[in-house]
PDB file of C-alpha atoms in Angstrom:
ATOM      1  CA  MET T  18      11.665 -16.547   5.082  1.00  0.00           C
ATOM      2  CA  THR T  19      11.204 -19.962   6.140  1.00  0.00           C
ATOM      3  CA  ALA T  20       8.529 -21.451   4.225  1.00  0.00           C
ATOM      4  CA  ALA T  21       8.332 -24.452   6.103  1.00  0.00           C
ATOM      5  CA  LYS T  22       6.386 -22.666   8.799  1.00  0.00           C
ATOM      6  CA  ALA T  23       4.507 -21.744   6.088  1.00  0.00           C
ATOM      7  CA  LYS T  24       0.489 -23.132   6.124  1.00  0.00           C
ATOM      8  CA  ILE T  25      -0.548 -23.594   1.993  1.00  0.00           C
ATOM      9  CA  THR T  26      -3.923 -24.061   0.398  1.00  0.00           C
ATOM     10  CA  ASP T  27      -4.476 -23.599  -3.627  1.00  0.00           C
ATOM     11  CA  ASN T  28      -7.811 -24.464  -5.173  1.00  0.00           C
ATOM     12  CA  ALA T  29      -8.556 -26.150  -8.438  1.00  0.00           C
ATOM     13  CA  ALA T  30      -7.515 -23.542 -10.677  1.00  0.00           C
ATOM     14  CA  TRP T  31      -4.240 -22.884  -9.491  1.00  0.00           C
ATOM     15  CA  ALA T  32      -2.008 -26.027 -10.463  1.00  0.00           C
ATOM     16  CA  VAL T  33      -3.185 -26.244 -13.753  1.00  0.00           C
ATOM     17  CA  ALA T  34      -2.615 -21.789 -14.881  1.00  0.00           C
ATOM     18  CA  THR T  35       0.186 -19.819 -16.625  1.00  0.00           C
ATOM     19  CA  PRO T  36      -0.991 -16.477 -15.730  1.00  0.00           C
ATOM     20  CA  ALA T  37       1.093 -13.541 -16.902  1.00  0.00           C
ATOM     21  CA  LEU T  38      -0.462 -11.664 -13.941  1.00  0.00           C
ATOM     22  CA  SER T  39       0.143 -12.571 -10.214  1.00  0.00           C
ATOM     23  CA  VAL T  40      -2.106 -10.364  -7.880  1.00  0.00           C
ATOM     24  CA  LEU T  41       0.052 -10.185  -4.471  1.00  0.00           C
ATOM     25  CA  THR T  42      -2.325  -9.545  -1.404  1.00  0.00           C
ATOM     26  CA  PRO T  43      -1.112  -9.250   1.635  1.00  0.00           C
ATOM     27  CA  PHE T  44      -3.318  -9.161   5.518  1.00  0.00           C
ATOM     28  CA  LEU T  45      -3.015  -8.314   8.817  1.00  0.00           C
ATOM     29  CA  ARG T  46      -6.239  -9.220  11.096  1.00  0.00           C
ATOM     30  CA  ASP T  47      -8.101  -7.343   7.552  1.00  0.00           C
ATOM     31  CA  ASP T  48     -10.673  -9.780   5.680  1.00  0.00           C
ATOM     32  CA  PRO T  49     -10.171  -9.794   2.659  1.00  0.00           C
ATOM     33  CA  SER T  50     -13.665 -12.038   1.204  1.00  0.00           C
ATOM     34  CA  ASP T  51     -15.370  -8.391  -0.006  1.00  0.00           C
ATOM     35  CA  LEU T  52     -11.919  -8.214  -2.189  1.00  0.00           C
ATOM     36  CA  LEU T  53     -12.258 -11.540  -3.214  1.00  0.00           C
ATOM     37  CA  GLN T  54     -15.448 -11.816  -4.556  1.00  0.00           C
ATOM     38  CA  LEU T  55     -15.396  -8.610  -6.841  1.00  0.00           C
ATOM     39  CA  LEU T  56     -11.835 -10.238  -8.605  1.00  0.00           C
ATOM     40  CA  ASP T  57     -13.262 -13.499  -8.997  1.00  0.00           C
ATOM     41  CA  ALA T  58     -16.362 -11.866 -10.725  1.00  0.00           C
ATOM     42  CA  GLU T  59     -13.527 -11.196 -13.881  1.00  0.00           C
ATOM     43  CA  ALA T  60     -12.352 -14.437 -13.677  1.00  0.00           C
ATOM     44  CA  ALA T  61     -14.047 -14.787 -17.303  1.00  0.00           C
ATOM     45  CA  SER T  62     -13.074 -11.788 -18.776  1.00  0.00           C
ATOM     46  CA  VAL T  63      -9.188 -12.159 -18.047  1.00  0.00           C
ATOM     47  CA  GLU T  64      -9.113 -16.175 -19.855  1.00  0.00           C
ATOM     48  CA  GLY T  65      -6.563 -17.320 -16.636  1.00  0.00           C
ATOM     49  CA  ALA T  66      -4.485 -14.435 -17.455  1.00  0.00           C
ATOM     50  CA  VAL T  67      -4.679 -13.704 -13.928  1.00  0.00           C
ATOM     51  CA  GLU T  68      -3.805 -15.671 -10.374  1.00  0.00           C
ATOM     52  CA  ILE T  69      -3.955 -14.336  -6.990  1.00  0.00           C
ATOM     53  CA  ILE T  70      -1.773 -15.000  -4.302  1.00  0.00           C
ATOM     54  CA  LEU T  71      -3.236 -14.239  -0.456  1.00  0.00           C
ATOM     55  CA  LEU T  72      -0.442 -13.810   2.132  1.00  0.00           C
ATOM     56  CA  ASP T  73      -2.009 -14.253   5.863  1.00  0.00           C
ATOM     57  CA  ASP T  74       0.958 -11.848   7.675  1.00  0.00           C
ATOM     58  CA  GLY T  75       0.118 -13.825  10.632  1.00  0.00           C
ATOM     59  CA  THR T  76      -3.824 -12.898  12.043  1.00  0.00           C
ATOM     60  CA  ALA T  77      -3.589 -15.981  13.522  1.00  0.00           C
ATOM     61  CA  ASP T  78      -7.851 -16.174  13.537  1.00  0.00           C
ATOM     62  CA  ALA T  79      -8.799 -19.245  13.161  1.00  0.00           C
ATOM     63  CA  ASP T  80     -12.249 -19.149  11.707  1.00  0.00           C
ATOM     64  CA  LEU T  81     -11.182 -15.891   9.899  1.00  0.00           C
ATOM     65  CA  THR T  82      -8.930 -18.683   8.159  1.00  0.00           C
ATOM     66  CA  ALA T  83     -11.390 -21.433   7.768  1.00  0.00           C
ATOM     67  CA  ARG T  84     -13.615 -19.368   5.902  1.00  0.00           C
ATOM     68  CA  LEU T  85     -10.926 -18.233   3.345  1.00  0.00           C
ATOM     69  CA  VAL T  86     -10.238 -21.270   2.761  1.00  0.00           C
ATOM     70  CA  ALA T  87     -13.729 -22.101   1.959  1.00  0.00           C
ATOM     71  CA  GLN T  88     -13.708 -19.049  -0.324  1.00  0.00           C
ATOM     72  CA  VAL T  89     -10.669 -19.721  -1.896  1.00  0.00           C
ATOM     73  CA  LYS T  90     -11.913 -23.742  -2.868  1.00  0.00           C
ATOM     74  CA  ALA T  91     -15.187 -22.389  -4.644  1.00  0.00           C
ATOM     75  CA  MET T  92     -13.222 -19.286  -6.561  1.00  0.00           C
ATOM     76  CA  ALA T  93     -12.479 -19.984 -10.478  1.00  0.00           C
ATOM     77  CA  LEU T  94      -9.614 -17.933 -10.696  1.00  0.00           C
ATOM     78  CA  PRO T  95      -6.314 -19.682  -9.517  1.00  0.00           C
ATOM     79  CA  VAL T  96      -5.515 -18.416  -5.822  1.00  0.00           C
ATOM     80  CA  ARG T  97      -3.223 -19.153  -3.517  1.00  0.00           C
ATOM     81  CA  LEU T  98      -3.372 -18.541   0.364  1.00  0.00           C
ATOM     82  CA  ILE T  99      -0.024 -18.603   2.382  1.00  0.00           C
ATOM     83  CA  THR T 100      -0.857 -18.290   6.145  1.00  0.00           C
ATOM     84  CA  LEU T 101       1.785 -17.325   8.395  1.00  0.00           C
ATOM     85  CA  PRO T 102       2.179 -18.662  11.863  1.00  0.00           C
ATOM     86  CA  ALA T 103       3.555 -15.222  12.846  1.00  0.00           C
ATOM     87  CA  ASN T 104       3.574 -11.708  11.735  1.00  0.00           C
ATOM     88  CA  GLU T 105       6.999 -11.023   9.186  1.00  0.00           C
ATOM     89  CA  GLY T 106       6.199  -7.899   8.407  1.00  0.00           C
ATOM     90  CA  ARG T 107       5.078  -5.646   5.235  1.00  0.00           C
ATOM     91  CA  ALA T 108       8.235  -5.472   3.273  1.00  0.00           C
ATOM     92  CA  ILE T 109       9.341  -9.103   3.870  1.00  0.00           C
ATOM     93  CA  GLY T 110       5.740 -10.449   3.319  1.00  0.00           C
ATOM     94  CA  ARG T 111       5.627  -8.725  -0.397  1.00  0.00           C
ATOM     95  CA  ASN T 112       9.313 -10.249  -0.740  1.00  0.00           C
ATOM     96  CA  ARG T 113       7.542 -13.751  -0.043  1.00  0.00           C
ATOM     97  CA  LEU T 114       4.846 -13.285  -2.019  1.00  0.00           C
ATOM     98  CA  ALA T 115       6.503 -12.447  -5.040  1.00  0.00           C
ATOM     99  CA  SER T 116       8.705 -15.416  -4.472  1.00  0.00           C
ATOM    100  CA  ALA T 117       4.943 -17.615  -4.596  1.00  0.00           C
ATOM    101  CA  ALA T 118       4.368 -15.865  -7.711  1.00  0.00           C
ATOM    102  CA  ARG T 119       4.299 -17.065 -11.478  1.00  0.00           C
ATOM    103  CA  GLY T 120       3.442 -14.088 -13.346  1.00  0.00           C
ATOM    104  CA  GLY T 121       5.760 -12.154 -14.930  1.00  0.00           C
ATOM    105  CA  SER T 122       4.545  -9.058 -13.994  1.00  0.00           C
ATOM    106  CA  LEU T 123       3.494  -8.691 -10.395  1.00  0.00           C
ATOM    107  CA  LEU T 124       0.485  -6.018  -8.999  1.00  0.00           C
ATOM    108  CA  PHE T 125       0.612  -5.375  -4.826  1.00  0.00           C
ATOM    109  CA  LEU T 126      -2.891  -4.814  -4.099  1.00  0.00           C
ATOM    110  CA  ASP T 127      -3.931  -4.405  -0.849  1.00  0.00           C
ATOM    111  CA  SER T 128      -6.948  -5.855   1.360  1.00  0.00           C
ATOM    112  CA  ASP T 129      -8.501  -2.751   2.042  1.00  0.00           C
ATOM    113  CA  MET T 130      -9.256  -1.712  -1.551  1.00  0.00           C
ATOM    114  CA  ARG T 131     -12.425  -2.558  -3.744  1.00  0.00           C
ATOM    115  CA  PRO T 132     -11.626  -2.106  -7.772  1.00  0.00           C
ATOM    116  CA  ASP T 133     -13.595   1.464  -9.155  1.00  0.00           C
ATOM    117  CA  HIS T 134     -15.564  -0.876 -11.837  1.00  0.00           C
ATOM    118  CA  ARG T 135     -15.504  -3.853 -13.311  1.00  0.00           C
ATOM    119  CA  ARG T 136     -13.064  -3.941 -15.721  1.00  0.00           C
ATOM    120  CA  PHE T 137      -9.731  -3.591 -12.980  1.00  0.00           C
ATOM    121  CA  LEU T 138      -8.547  -6.608 -13.534  1.00  0.00           C
ATOM    122  CA  ARG T 139      -8.748  -6.868 -17.348  1.00  0.00           C
ATOM    123  CA  ASP T 140      -7.105  -3.711 -17.777  1.00  0.00           C
ATOM    124  CA  TRP T 141      -3.788  -4.556 -15.897  1.00  0.00           C
ATOM    125  CA  ALA T 142      -4.159  -7.581 -17.609  1.00  0.00           C
ATOM    126  CA  GLU T 143      -4.612  -6.175 -20.778  1.00  0.00           C
ATOM    127  CA  LEU T 144      -1.916  -3.140 -20.017  1.00  0.00           C
ATOM    128  CA  VAL T 145       0.742  -6.040 -19.589  1.00  0.00           C
ATOM    129  CA  ALA T 146      -0.100  -7.586 -22.896  1.00  0.00           C
ATOM    130  CA  LYS T 147       0.119  -4.839 -24.846  1.00  0.00           C
ATOM    131  CA  GLU T 148       2.605  -2.931 -22.961  1.00  0.00           C
ATOM    132  CA  ASP T 149       4.477  -5.048 -20.778  1.00  0.00           C
ATOM    133  CA  PRO T 150       5.633  -1.158 -17.915  1.00  0.00           C
ATOM    134  CA  ALA T 151       8.427  -1.300 -15.720  1.00  0.00           C
ATOM    135  CA  VAL T 152       6.551  -0.225 -13.275  1.00  0.00           C
ATOM    136  CA  ALA T 153       2.702   1.387 -13.167  1.00  0.00           C
ATOM    137  CA  PHE T 154       0.096   2.822 -10.332  1.00  0.00           C
ATOM    138  CA  GLY T 155      -3.512   2.920 -11.167  1.00  0.00           C
ATOM    139  CA  GLY T 156      -4.337   5.190  -8.516  1.00  0.00           C
ATOM    140  CA  PHE T 157      -6.034   5.843  -5.206  1.00  0.00           C
ATOM    141  CA  SER T 158      -9.556   6.758  -4.271  1.00  0.00           C
ATOM    142  CA  LEU T 159     -12.350   7.326  -2.086  1.00  0.00           C
ATOM    143  CA  LEU T 160     -15.820   6.489  -3.859  1.00  0.00           C
ATOM    144  CA  GLN T 161     -16.309   3.885  -2.462  1.00  0.00           C
ATOM    145  CA  ALA T 162     -14.842   4.466   1.446  1.00  0.00           C
ATOM    146  CA  PRO T 163     -16.625   4.933   4.338  1.00  0.00           C
ATOM    147  CA  THR T 164     -18.565   8.700   5.341  1.00  0.00           C
ATOM    148  CA  ASP T 165     -18.699   7.798   9.227  1.00  0.00           C
ATOM    149  CA  ALA T 166     -17.662  11.087  11.505  1.00  0.00           C
ATOM    150  CA  LYS T 167     -14.779   8.947  12.715  1.00  0.00           C
ATOM    151  CA  PHE T 168     -13.589   8.701   9.460  1.00  0.00           C
ATOM    152  CA  GLN T 169     -13.630  12.268   8.226  1.00  0.00           C
ATOM    153  CA  VAL T 170     -10.401  14.126   8.850  1.00  0.00           C
ATOM    154  CA  HIS T 171      -8.455  10.396   7.264  1.00  0.00           C
ATOM    155  CA  ARG T 172     -10.641  11.209   4.554  1.00  0.00           C
ATOM    156  CA  ALA T 173      -9.864  15.012   4.351  1.00  0.00           C
ATOM    157  CA  MET T 174      -6.185  13.993   4.117  1.00  0.00           C
ATOM    158  CA  ALA T 175      -6.580  11.202   1.858  1.00  0.00           C
ATOM    159  CA  ALA T 176      -8.429  13.303  -0.780  1.00  0.00           C
ATOM    160  CA  LYS T 177      -5.755  16.264   0.025  1.00  0.00           C
ATOM    161  CA  SER T 178      -2.194  14.212  -1.012  1.00  0.00           C
ATOM    162  CA  GLU T 179      -3.209  10.511  -1.999  1.00  0.00           C
ATOM    163  CA  CYS T 180      -5.923  10.815  -4.590  1.00  0.00           C
ATOM    164  CA  VAL T 181      -4.313  12.071  -6.941  1.00  0.00           C
ATOM    165  CA  PRO T 182      -4.597  12.511 -10.843  1.00  0.00           C
ATOM    166  CA  TYR T 183      -2.732  10.468 -12.901  1.00  0.00           C
ATOM    167  CA  THR T 184      -1.631  13.378 -15.182  1.00  0.00           C
ATOM    168  CA  GLU T 185      -0.597  14.699 -11.814  1.00  0.00           C
ATOM    169  CA  ARG T 186       1.043  11.841 -10.557  1.00  0.00           C
ATOM    170  CA  ALA T 187       3.309  11.342 -13.304  1.00  0.00           C
ATOM    171  CA  LYS T 188       4.879  15.094 -12.685  1.00  0.00           C
ATOM    172  CA  GLN T 189       6.668  12.965  -9.508  1.00  0.00           C
ATOM    173  CA  PRO T 190       6.466   9.690 -10.160  1.00  0.00           C
ATOM    174  CA  GLU T 191       8.561   8.303  -7.857  1.00  0.00           C
ATOM    175  CA  LYS T 192       6.549  10.059  -5.213  1.00  0.00           C
ATOM    176  CA  TYR T 193       3.008   8.778  -5.354  1.00  0.00           C
ATOM    177  CA  VAL T 194       3.747   5.051  -5.842  1.00  0.00           C
ATOM    178  CA  TYR T 195       1.979   3.162  -3.398  1.00  0.00           C
ATOM    179  CA  THR T 196       1.614  -0.314  -2.524  1.00  0.00           C
ATOM    180  CA  SER T 197      -1.721  -1.238  -2.979  1.00  0.00           C
ATOM    181  CA  ASN T 198      -2.509  -1.046  -6.364  1.00  0.00           C
ATOM    182  CA  LEU T 199       0.923  -1.182  -7.713  1.00  0.00           C
ATOM    183  CA  LEU T 200       2.466  -2.908 -11.148  1.00  0.00           C
ATOM    184  CA  VAL T 201       5.752  -4.568 -11.044  1.00  0.00           C
ATOM    185  CA  ARG T 202       7.320  -6.266 -13.855  1.00  0.00           C
ATOM    186  CA  ARG T 203       8.587  -9.674 -12.584  1.00  0.00           C
ATOM    187  CA  ASP T 204      12.122  -8.422 -13.781  1.00  0.00           C
ATOM    188  CA  VAL T 205      12.230  -5.039 -12.299  1.00  0.00           C
ATOM    189  CA  PHE T 206      11.104  -6.376  -8.878  1.00  0.00           C
ATOM    190  CA  GLU T 207      14.008  -9.091  -8.771  1.00  0.00           C
ATOM    191  CA  ALA T 208      16.824  -6.013  -9.316  1.00  0.00           C
ATOM    192  CA  GLU T 209      14.888  -3.775  -6.518  1.00  0.00           C
ATOM    193  CA  ALA T 210      12.899  -5.786  -3.853  1.00  0.00           C
ATOM    194  CA  PHE T 211      11.500  -4.049  -1.117  1.00  0.00           C
ATOM    195  CA  ASP T 212      13.737  -3.285   2.018  1.00  0.00           C
ATOM    196  CA  SER T 213      13.564  -5.717   4.874  1.00  0.00           C
ATOM    197  CA  GLY T 214      15.085  -3.274   6.774  1.00  0.00           C
ATOM    198  CA  PHE T 215      12.032  -1.320   6.901  1.00  0.00           C
ATOM    199  CA  THR T 216       9.698  -2.388   9.775  1.00  0.00           C
ATOM    200  CA  GLY T 217       6.211  -1.741  11.259  1.00  0.00           C
ATOM    201  CA  TRP T 218       4.389   0.854   9.269  1.00  0.00           C
ATOM    202  CA  GLY T 219       5.038   3.156   6.786  1.00  0.00           C
ATOM    203  CA  TRP T 220       7.708   4.375   3.542  1.00  0.00           C
ATOM    204  CA  GLU T 221       8.879   0.890   2.636  1.00  0.00           C
ATOM    205  CA  ASP T 222       6.767   1.202  -0.779  1.00  0.00           C
ATOM    206  CA  VAL T 223       8.029   4.966  -1.335  1.00  0.00           C
ATOM    207  CA  GLU T 224      11.466   4.062  -0.266  1.00  0.00           C
ATOM    208  CA  TRP T 225      11.250   1.465  -3.018  1.00  0.00           C
ATOM    209  CA  ALA T 226      10.147   3.388  -5.522  1.00  0.00           C
ATOM    210  CA  MET T 227      13.135   6.177  -5.180  1.00  0.00           C
ATOM    211  CA  ARG T 228      15.521   3.307  -5.780  1.00  0.00           C
ATOM    212  CA  VAL T 229      13.347   1.967  -8.722  1.00  0.00           C
ATOM    213  CA  SER T 230      12.796   5.000 -10.705  1.00  0.00           C
ATOM    214  CA  ARG T 231      16.293   5.544 -10.837  1.00  0.00           C
ATOM    215  CA  ARG T 232      16.418   2.570 -13.187  1.00  0.00           C
ATOM    216  CA  PHE T 233      13.306   2.613 -14.562  1.00  0.00           C
ATOM    217  CA  ARG T 234      10.243   4.016 -16.195  1.00  0.00           C
ATOM    218  CA  VAL T 235       7.307   5.089 -13.493  1.00  0.00           C
ATOM    219  CA  VAL T 236       4.259   5.333 -15.375  1.00  0.00           C
ATOM    220  CA  HIS T 237       0.689   6.328 -14.208  1.00  0.00           C
ATOM    221  CA  LEU T 238      -2.840   5.166 -15.574  1.00  0.00           C
ATOM    222  CA  ASP T 239      -6.407   5.472 -14.609  1.00  0.00           C
ATOM    223  CA  ASN T 240      -7.195   2.302 -13.038  1.00  0.00           C
ATOM    224  CA  ALA T 241      -7.893   2.758  -9.408  1.00  0.00           C
ATOM    225  CA  ALA T 242      -9.452   1.699  -6.793  1.00  0.00           C
ATOM    226  CA  THR T 243     -10.839   2.489  -3.437  1.00  0.00           C
ATOM    227  CA  HIS T 244      -8.975   2.692  -0.253  1.00  0.00           C
ATOM    228  CA  MET T 245     -11.744   1.532   2.072  1.00  0.00           C
ATOM    229  CA  GLY T 246      -9.055   1.265   5.706  1.00  0.00           C
ATOM    230  CA  LEU T 247      -9.349   5.082   6.341  1.00  0.00           C
ATOM    231  CA  ASP T 248      -8.336   5.404  10.562  1.00  0.00           C
ATOM    232  CA  THR T 249      -9.560   6.723  13.099  1.00  0.00           C
ATOM    233  CA  VAL T 250      -7.556  10.119  14.220  1.00  0.00           C
ATOM    234  CA  ASP T 251      -6.053   7.831  17.195  1.00  0.00           C
ATOM    235  CA  ALA T 252      -5.342   5.102  14.999  1.00  0.00           C
ATOM    236  CA  LEU T 253      -3.212   7.046  12.175  1.00  0.00           C
ATOM    237  CA  ALA T 254      -1.092   8.886  14.917  1.00  0.00           C
ATOM    238  CA  ARG T 255      -0.438   5.635  16.420  1.00  0.00           C
ATOM    239  CA  LYS T 256       1.329   4.679  13.165  1.00  0.00           C
ATOM    240  CA  TYR T 257       2.881   8.154  12.496  1.00  0.00           C
ATOM    241  CA  GLU T 258       4.648   6.906  15.786  1.00  0.00           C
ATOM    242  CA  GLN T 259       5.656   3.575  14.442  1.00  0.00           C
ATOM    243  CA  SER T 260       7.181   5.319  11.134  1.00  0.00           C
ATOM    244  CA  VAL T 261       9.685   7.128  12.231  1.00  0.00           C
ATOM    245  CA  PRO T 262      12.439   5.337  12.209  1.00  0.00           C
ATOM    246  CA  ASN T 263      11.501   4.347   8.507  1.00  0.00           C
ATOM    247  CA  PHE T 264      11.446   7.721   7.711  1.00  0.00           C
ATOM    248  CA  ALA T 265      14.928   8.262   9.310  1.00  0.00           C
ATOM    249  CA  ARG T 266      15.920   4.931   6.649  1.00  0.00           C
ATOM    250  CA  MET T 267      14.281   6.606   3.636  1.00  0.00           C
ATOM    251  CA  ALA T 268      15.687  10.395   4.731  1.00  0.00           C
ATOM    252  CA  GLU T 269      19.284   8.783   4.902  1.00  0.00           C
ATOM    253  CA  ARG T 270      19.466   7.210   1.907  1.00  0.00           C
ATOM    254  CA  HIS T 271      17.418   9.435  -0.567  1.00  0.00           C
ATOM    255  CA  PRO T 272      18.699  12.874   0.700  1.00  0.00           C
ATOM    256  CA  GLU T 273      18.451  14.721  -2.439  1.00  0.00           C
ATOM    257  CA  ILE T 274      14.548  13.651  -2.431  1.00  0.00           C
ATOM    258  CA  VAL T 275      13.400  13.927   0.410  1.00  0.00           C
ATOM    259  CA  ALA T 276      14.396  17.207   1.249  1.00  0.00           C
ATOM    260  CA  ALA T 277      12.472  18.614  -1.314  1.00  0.00           C
ATOM    261  CA  TYR T 278       9.107  17.311   0.656  1.00  0.00           C
ATOM    262  CA  PRO T 279       6.824  19.386   2.626  1.00  0.00           C
ATOM    263  CA  SER T 280       7.026  16.660   5.510  1.00  0.00           C
ATOM    264  CA  TYR T 281      11.011  17.021   5.525  1.00  0.00           C
ATOM    265  CA  LYS T 282      10.943  20.875   5.412  1.00  0.00           C
ATOM    266  CA  ALA T 283       8.429  21.086   8.064  1.00  0.00           C
ATOM    267  CA  ALA T 284      10.123  18.670  10.064  1.00  0.00           C
ATOM    268  CA  LYS T 285      13.481  20.804   9.860  1.00  0.00           C
ATOM    269  CA  LEU T 286      11.908  23.620  11.009  1.00  0.00           C
ATOM    270  CA  LEU T 287      10.145  22.318  14.144  1.00  0.00           C
ATOM    271  CA  LYS T 288      13.152  20.913  14.869  1.00  0.00           C
ATOM    272  CA  LYS T 289      14.056  24.057  15.715  1.00  0.00           C
ATOM    273  CA  ILE T 290      11.352  25.278  18.410  1.00  0.00           C
ATOM    274  CA  PRO T 291      12.070  25.059  22.164  1.00  0.00           C
ATOM    275  CA  GLY T 292       9.564  22.487  24.220  1.00  0.00           C
ATOM    276  CA  LEU T 293       8.643  20.826  20.752  1.00  0.00           C
ATOM    277  CA  PRO T 294       7.426  17.691  22.799  1.00  0.00           C
ATOM    278  CA  VAL T 295       5.121  19.934  24.742  1.00  0.00           C
ATOM    279  CA  LEU T 296       4.511  21.301  21.300  1.00  0.00           C
ATOM    280  CA  ARG T 297       3.786  18.012  19.769  1.00  0.00           C
ATOM    281  CA  GLY T 298       1.002  16.475  22.471  1.00  0.00           C
ATOM    282  CA  LEU T 299      -1.218  19.804  21.580  1.00  0.00           C
ATOM    283  CA  MET T 300      -0.896  18.830  17.839  1.00  0.00           C
ATOM    284  CA  ARG T 301      -2.145  15.666  18.678  1.00  0.00           C
ATOM    285  CA  LYS T 302      -5.070  17.075  21.215  1.00  0.00           C
ATOM    286  CA  ALA T 303      -6.234  19.106  18.719  1.00  0.00           C
ATOM    287  CA  ALA T 304      -6.173  16.561  15.800  1.00  0.00           C
ATOM    288  CA  GLY T 305      -8.762  15.127  17.811  1.00  0.00           C
ATOM    289  CA  ALA T 306     -11.118  17.487  19.025  1.00  0.00           C
ATOM    290  CA  GLU T 307     -14.285  17.284  16.927  1.00  0.00           C
ATOM    291  CA  ALA T 308     -15.162  20.694  18.005  1.00  0.00           C
ATOM    292  CA  LEU T 309     -12.314  21.488  15.499  1.00  0.00           C
ATOM    293  CA  PRO T 310     -13.211  22.225  11.762  1.00  0.00           C
ATOM    294  CA  VAL T 311     -12.524  19.017   9.658  1.00  0.00           C
ATOM    295  CA  ALA T 312      -9.428  21.357   8.086  1.00  0.00           C
ATOM    296  CA  ALA T 313      -7.994  22.385  10.969  1.00  0.00           C
ATOM    297  CA  ARG T 314      -8.055  18.684  12.986  1.00  0.00           C
ATOM    298  CA  ALA T 315      -5.957  17.274   9.684  1.00  0.00           C
ATOM    299  CA  PHE T 316      -3.651  20.555   9.466  1.00  0.00           C
ATOM    300  CA  SER T 317      -2.989  20.095  13.138  1.00  0.00           C
ATOM    301  CA  LEU T 318      -2.600  16.308  12.422  1.00  0.00           C
ATOM    302  CA  ARG T 319       0.150  16.852   9.504  1.00  0.00           C
ATOM    303  CA  LEU T 320       1.532  19.016  11.654  1.00  0.00           C
ATOM    304  CA  TYR T 321       1.939  15.935  14.414  1.00  0.00           C
ATOM    305  CA  ARG T 322       3.449  13.929  11.932  1.00  0.00           C
ATOM    306  CA  ALA T 323       6.385  16.364  11.025  1.00  0.00           C
ATOM    307  CA  ALA T 324       7.226  17.144  14.541  1.00  0.00           C
ATOM    308  CA  LEU T 325       7.527  13.314  15.006  1.00  0.00           C
ATOM    309  CA  TYR T 326       9.737  13.246  12.127  1.00  0.00           C
ATOM    310  CA  ALA T 327      12.140  16.105  13.904  1.00  0.00           C
ATOM    311  CA  ASP T 328      13.803  13.604  15.802  1.00  0.00           C
ATOM    312  CA  ALA T 329      14.445  11.913  12.699  1.00  0.00           C
ATOM    313  CA  VAL T 330      15.962  14.424  10.692  1.00  0.00           C
TER     314      VAL T 330
END
């Protein structure tokens, strides 16, 4: 990582802060200003225990940067904004954020998340102070997510596979770990950093959790935030296409865990079908067909993802 290329902006509260918890938020072409406003509303209740570090991973939008610089400087919470001239990728970016953090615990919080209640930061800070867990995941929800028709397939898929109650998540702790509302103690992160070999979109957080869960306890709790960044079918399909090498890398490193995943089992079965490339095209087309029921479209998109992964198993 070449720190000389990064532009650093600190607000007045940064220099004197001694935080126990560092909130780490990477973004690329997203505007995190709404999230910052919600977090800063809790500044008084966390009593100096929390700092925020933002990483603009190569957005290259001068207007957005100027607005964020002004917002950061006006915030009560201690905040640092790191602006990169070019994209470095999700894994490298999260490692860079961790290097800049001063807290003993790191909260990875994506820029498209919105806390579901007004004690979000306070609950995390109190958990750190009282229990200091190695790893803890607060959970996803769709409470505040957009309900536009173009997002209904993603909404259905997220409700089924990601917005899972903490009691259910705890049964497979390494599976339900996403770097969008994830607390990691510093010594744990230093022992197991994100693998920078994962590029593009997908699976780097799950693979990380597989490694970590072998050495540390992963706790699940109910401190959810809404995932606002729902995608259209086309956008999700493109992300799945990007994720194939990452899925292959994860499967190669953790075959015994990945073999139990439904997506892996489906990929192995689909691999045996002649003419799979043609079928893949039909699956994607069905997922985008607005005349079909949402459940059928979501099933088609899951099949499409598994058919892509057939090339990687």
